[in-house]
Amino acid sequence: MGEMDARVQKHRTKLRNEGMSPVQLWVPDTRRAGFPEEWLRQSALLFQVWMMRQ
């Protein structure tokens, strides 16, 4: 195991000992065609819900 691998493993072990667990998170590709329009649509829906709860 190389020095960097050992450091990474030590860091991960420390985090696990602190109760953390690694996760993989998938997020939308902002470069995809239609992303700005979909972002705007969903943002408007969230705003409407927020306004109804005020």
mmCIF file of N, CA and C in Angstrom:
data_model
loop_
_atom_site.group_PDB
_atom_site.id
_atom_site.type_symbol
_atom_site.label_atom_id
_atom_site.label_comp_id
_atom_site.label_asym_id
_atom_site.label_seq_id
_atom_site.Cartn_x
_atom_site.Cartn_y
_atom_site.Cartn_z
ATOM 1 N N MET A 1 0.851 -1.183 0.000
ATOM 2 C CA MET A 1 0.000 0.000 0.000
ATOM 3 C C MET A 1 0.887 1.232 0.000
ATOM 4 N N GLY A 2 0.627 2.159 -0.912
ATOM 5 C CA GLY A 2 1.415 3.373 -0.987
ATOM 6 C C GLY A 2 1.095 4.323 0.149
ATOM 7 N N GLU A 3 1.938 5.332 0.287
ATOM 8 C CA GLU A 3 1.756 6.300 1.375
ATOM 9 C C GLU A 3 0.402 7.003 1.284
ATOM 10 N N MET A 4 0.014 7.398 0.079
ATOM 11 C CA MET A 4 -1.265 8.088 -0.089
ATOM 12 C C MET A 4 -2.427 7.155 0.248
ATOM 13 N N ASP A 5 -2.344 5.898 -0.205
ATOM 14 C CA ASP A 5 -3.393 4.923 0.106
ATOM 15 C C ASP A 5 -3.541 4.748 1.608
ATOM 16 N N ALA A 6 -2.426 4.699 2.313
ATOM 17 C CA ALA A 6 -2.448 4.531 3.767
ATOM 18 C C ALA A 6 -3.099 5.742 4.435
ATOM 19 N N ARG A 7 -2.791 6.942 3.949
ATOM 20 C CA ARG A 7 -3.390 8.157 4.520
ATOM 21 C C ARG A 7 -4.895 8.185 4.294
ATOM 22 N N VAL A 8 -5.313 7.807 3.098
ATOM 23 C CA VAL A 8 -6.742 7.791 2.779
ATOM 24 C C VAL A 8 -7.449 6.767 3.663
ATOM 25 N N GLN A 9 -6.861 5.582 3.790
ATOM 26 C CA GLN A 9 -7.466 4.537 4.615
ATOM 27 C C GLN A 9 -7.554 4.973 6.074
ATOM 28 N N LYS A 10 -6.519 5.636 6.568
ATOM 29 C CA LYS A 10 -6.524 6.128 7.952
ATOM 30 C C LYS A 10 -7.647 7.150 8.139
ATOM 31 N N HIS A 11 -7.791 8.044 7.172
ATOM 32 C CA HIS A 11 -8.839 9.063 7.237
ATOM 33 C C HIS A 11 -10.228 8.420 7.214
ATOM 34 N N ARG A 12 -10.423 7.444 6.342
ATOM 35 C CA ARG A 12 -11.719 6.764 6.250
ATOM 36 C C ARG A 12 -12.035 5.998 7.528
ATOM 37 N N THR A 13 -11.033 5.359 8.091
ATOM 38 C CA THR A 13 -11.221 4.636 9.347
ATOM 39 C C THR A 13 -11.620 5.595 10.456
ATOM 40 N N LYS A 14 -10.979 6.751 10.513
ATOM 41 C CA LYS A 14 -11.305 7.765 11.517
ATOM 42 C C LYS A 14 -12.758 8.202 11.378
ATOM 43 N N LEU A 15 -13.179 8.474 10.152
ATOM 44 C CA LEU A 15 -14.558 8.894 9.922
ATOM 45 C C LEU A 15 -15.551 7.798 10.315
ATOM 46 N N ARG A 16 -15.245 6.554 9.978
ATOM 47 C CA ARG A 16 -16.131 5.449 10.352
ATOM 48 C C ARG A 16 -16.222 5.324 11.869
ATOM 49 N N ASN A 17 -15.095 5.505 12.550
ATOM 50 C CA ASN A 17 -15.084 5.440 14.011
ATOM 51 C C ASN A 17 -15.908 6.565 14.631
ATOM 52 N N GLU A 18 -16.092 7.650 13.892
ATOM 53 C CA GLU A 18 -16.905 8.775 14.354
ATOM 54 C C GLU A 18 -18.379 8.603 13.967
ATOM 55 N N GLY A 19 -18.709 7.437 13.418
ATOM 56 C CA GLY A 19 -20.096 7.151 13.073
ATOM 57 C C GLY A 19 -20.506 7.562 11.678
ATOM 58 N N MET A 20 -19.555 7.942 10.855
ATOM 59 C CA MET A 20 -19.865 8.352 9.484
ATOM 60 C C MET A 20 -19.805 7.126 8.571
ATOM 61 N N SER A 21 -20.517 7.204 7.447
ATOM 62 C CA SER A 21 -20.419 6.145 6.448
ATOM 63 C C SER A 21 -20.374 6.783 5.063
ATOM 64 N N PRO A 22 -19.615 6.178 4.157
ATOM 65 C CA PRO A 22 -19.498 6.755 2.817
ATOM 66 C C PRO A 22 -20.777 6.511 2.014
ATOM 67 N N VAL A 23 -21.133 7.486 1.189
ATOM 68 C CA VAL A 23 -22.286 7.350 0.299
ATOM 69 C C VAL A 23 -21.903 7.858 -1.083
ATOM 70 N N GLN A 24 -22.607 7.365 -2.077
ATOM 71 C CA GLN A 24 -22.429 7.870 -3.435
ATOM 72 C C GLN A 24 -23.663 8.692 -3.756
ATOM 73 N N LEU A 25 -23.465 9.887 -4.225
ATOM 74 C CA LEU A 25 -24.567 10.807 -4.475
ATOM 75 C C LEU A 25 -24.594 11.178 -5.952
ATOM 76 N N TRP A 26 -25.725 10.912 -6.580
ATOM 77 C CA TRP A 26 -25.895 11.265 -7.981
ATOM 78 C C TRP A 26 -26.652 12.575 -8.066
ATOM 79 N N VAL A 27 -26.166 13.479 -8.863
ATOM 80 C CA VAL A 27 -26.795 14.789 -9.038
ATOM 81 C C VAL A 27 -27.039 15.031 -10.530
ATOM 82 N N PRO A 28 -27.997 15.880 -10.855
ATOM 83 C CA PRO A 28 -28.264 16.161 -12.268
ATOM 84 C C PRO A 28 -27.047 16.775 -12.965
ATOM 85 N N ASP A 29 -26.895 16.433 -14.234
ATOM 86 C CA ASP A 29 -25.828 16.999 -15.054
ATOM 87 C C ASP A 29 -26.294 18.362 -15.550
ATOM 88 N N THR A 30 -25.678 19.412 -15.043
ATOM 89 C CA THR A 30 -26.093 20.772 -15.391
ATOM 90 C C THR A 30 -25.782 21.132 -16.842
ATOM 91 N N ARG A 31 -25.003 20.299 -17.522
ATOM 92 C CA ARG A 31 -24.677 20.563 -18.931
ATOM 93 C C ARG A 31 -25.693 19.943 -19.881
ATOM 94 N N ARG A 32 -26.592 19.150 -19.338
ATOM 95 C CA ARG A 32 -27.566 18.441 -20.162
ATOM 96 C C ARG A 32 -28.583 19.409 -20.773
ATOM 97 N N ALA A 33 -28.961 19.122 -22.013
ATOM 98 C CA ALA A 33 -29.975 19.945 -22.683
ATOM 99 C C ALA A 33 -31.264 19.905 -21.876
ATOM 100 N N GLY A 34 -31.873 21.048 -21.687
ATOM 101 C CA GLY A 34 -33.128 21.122 -20.966
ATOM 102 C C GLY A 34 -32.986 21.287 -19.462
ATOM 103 N N PHE A 35 -31.753 21.217 -18.962
ATOM 104 C CA PHE A 35 -31.566 21.352 -17.513
ATOM 105 C C PHE A 35 -32.072 22.690 -16.986
ATOM 106 N N PRO A 36 -31.718 23.820 -17.612
ATOM 107 C CA PRO A 36 -32.180 25.106 -17.059
ATOM 108 C C PRO A 36 -33.703 25.199 -16.965
ATOM 109 N N GLU A 37 -34.393 24.682 -17.966
ATOM 110 C CA GLU A 37 -35.849 24.729 -17.963
ATOM 111 C C GLU A 37 -36.427 23.847 -16.846
ATOM 112 N N GLU A 38 -35.852 22.669 -16.686
ATOM 113 C CA GLU A 38 -36.330 21.767 -15.634
ATOM 114 C C GLU A 38 -36.025 22.330 -14.254
ATOM 115 N N TRP A 39 -34.865 22.936 -14.107
ATOM 116 C CA TRP A 39 -34.513 23.575 -12.832
ATOM 117 C C TRP A 39 -35.518 24.682 -12.507
ATOM 118 N N LEU A 40 -35.834 25.479 -13.507
ATOM 119 C CA LEU A 40 -36.789 26.570 -13.309
ATOM 120 C C LEU A 40 -38.173 26.036 -12.948
ATOM 121 N N ARG A 41 -38.604 24.985 -13.626
ATOM 122 C CA ARG A 41 -39.912 24.382 -13.348
ATOM 123 C C ARG A 41 -39.988 23.887 -11.907
ATOM 124 N N GLN A 42 -38.975 23.140 -11.480
ATOM 125 C CA GLN A 42 -38.981 22.603 -10.122
ATOM 126 C C GLN A 42 -38.847 23.709 -9.079
ATOM 127 N N SER A 43 -38.053 24.708 -9.369
ATOM 128 C CA SER A 43 -37.902 25.839 -8.447
ATOM 129 C C SER A 43 -39.223 26.571 -8.271
ATOM 130 N N ALA A 44 -39.956 26.748 -9.357
ATOM 131 C CA ALA A 44 -41.253 27.423 -9.285
ATOM 132 C C ALA A 44 -42.232 26.618 -8.437
ATOM 133 N N LEU A 45 -42.210 25.289 -8.580
ATOM 134 C CA LEU A 45 -43.078 24.443 -7.760
ATOM 135 C C LEU A 45 -42.734 24.576 -6.280
ATOM 136 N N LEU A 46 -41.453 24.552 -5.972
ATOM 137 C CA LEU A 46 -41.033 24.710 -4.577
ATOM 138 C C LEU A 46 -41.462 26.058 -4.024
ATOM 139 N N PHE A 47 -41.326 27.091 -4.829
ATOM 140 C CA PHE A 47 -41.725 28.429 -4.392
ATOM 141 C C PHE A 47 -43.224 28.477 -4.112
ATOM 142 N N GLN A 48 -44.019 27.851 -4.977
ATOM 143 C CA GLN A 48 -45.470 27.826 -4.775
ATOM 144 C C GLN A 48 -45.827 27.140 -3.461
ATOM 145 N N VAL A 49 -45.199 26.016 -3.182
ATOM 146 C CA VAL A 49 -45.454 25.305 -1.925
ATOM 147 C C VAL A 49 -45.048 26.175 -0.747
ATOM 148 N N TRP A 50 -43.906 26.810 -0.848
ATOM 149 C CA TRP A 50 -43.427 27.681 0.234
ATOM 150 C C TRP A 50 -44.416 28.822 0.479
ATOM 151 N N MET A 51 -44.917 29.419 -0.598
ATOM 152 C CA MET A 51 -45.864 30.530 -0.465
ATOM 153 C C MET A 51 -47.176 30.075 0.185
ATOM 154 N N MET A 52 -47.633 28.878 -0.149
ATOM 155 C CA MET A 52 -48.877 28.373 0.432
ATOM 156 C C MET A 52 -48.740 28.132 1.936
ATOM 157 N N ARG A 53 -47.536 27.869 2.391
ATOM 158 C CA ARG A 53 -47.318 27.565 3.812
ATOM 159 C C ARG A 53 -47.016 28.807 4.638
ATOM 160 N N GLN A 54 -46.954 29.956 3.991
ATOM 161 C CA GLN A 54 -46.658 31.196 4.727
ATOM 162 C C GLN A 54 -47.896 31.777 5.346
#
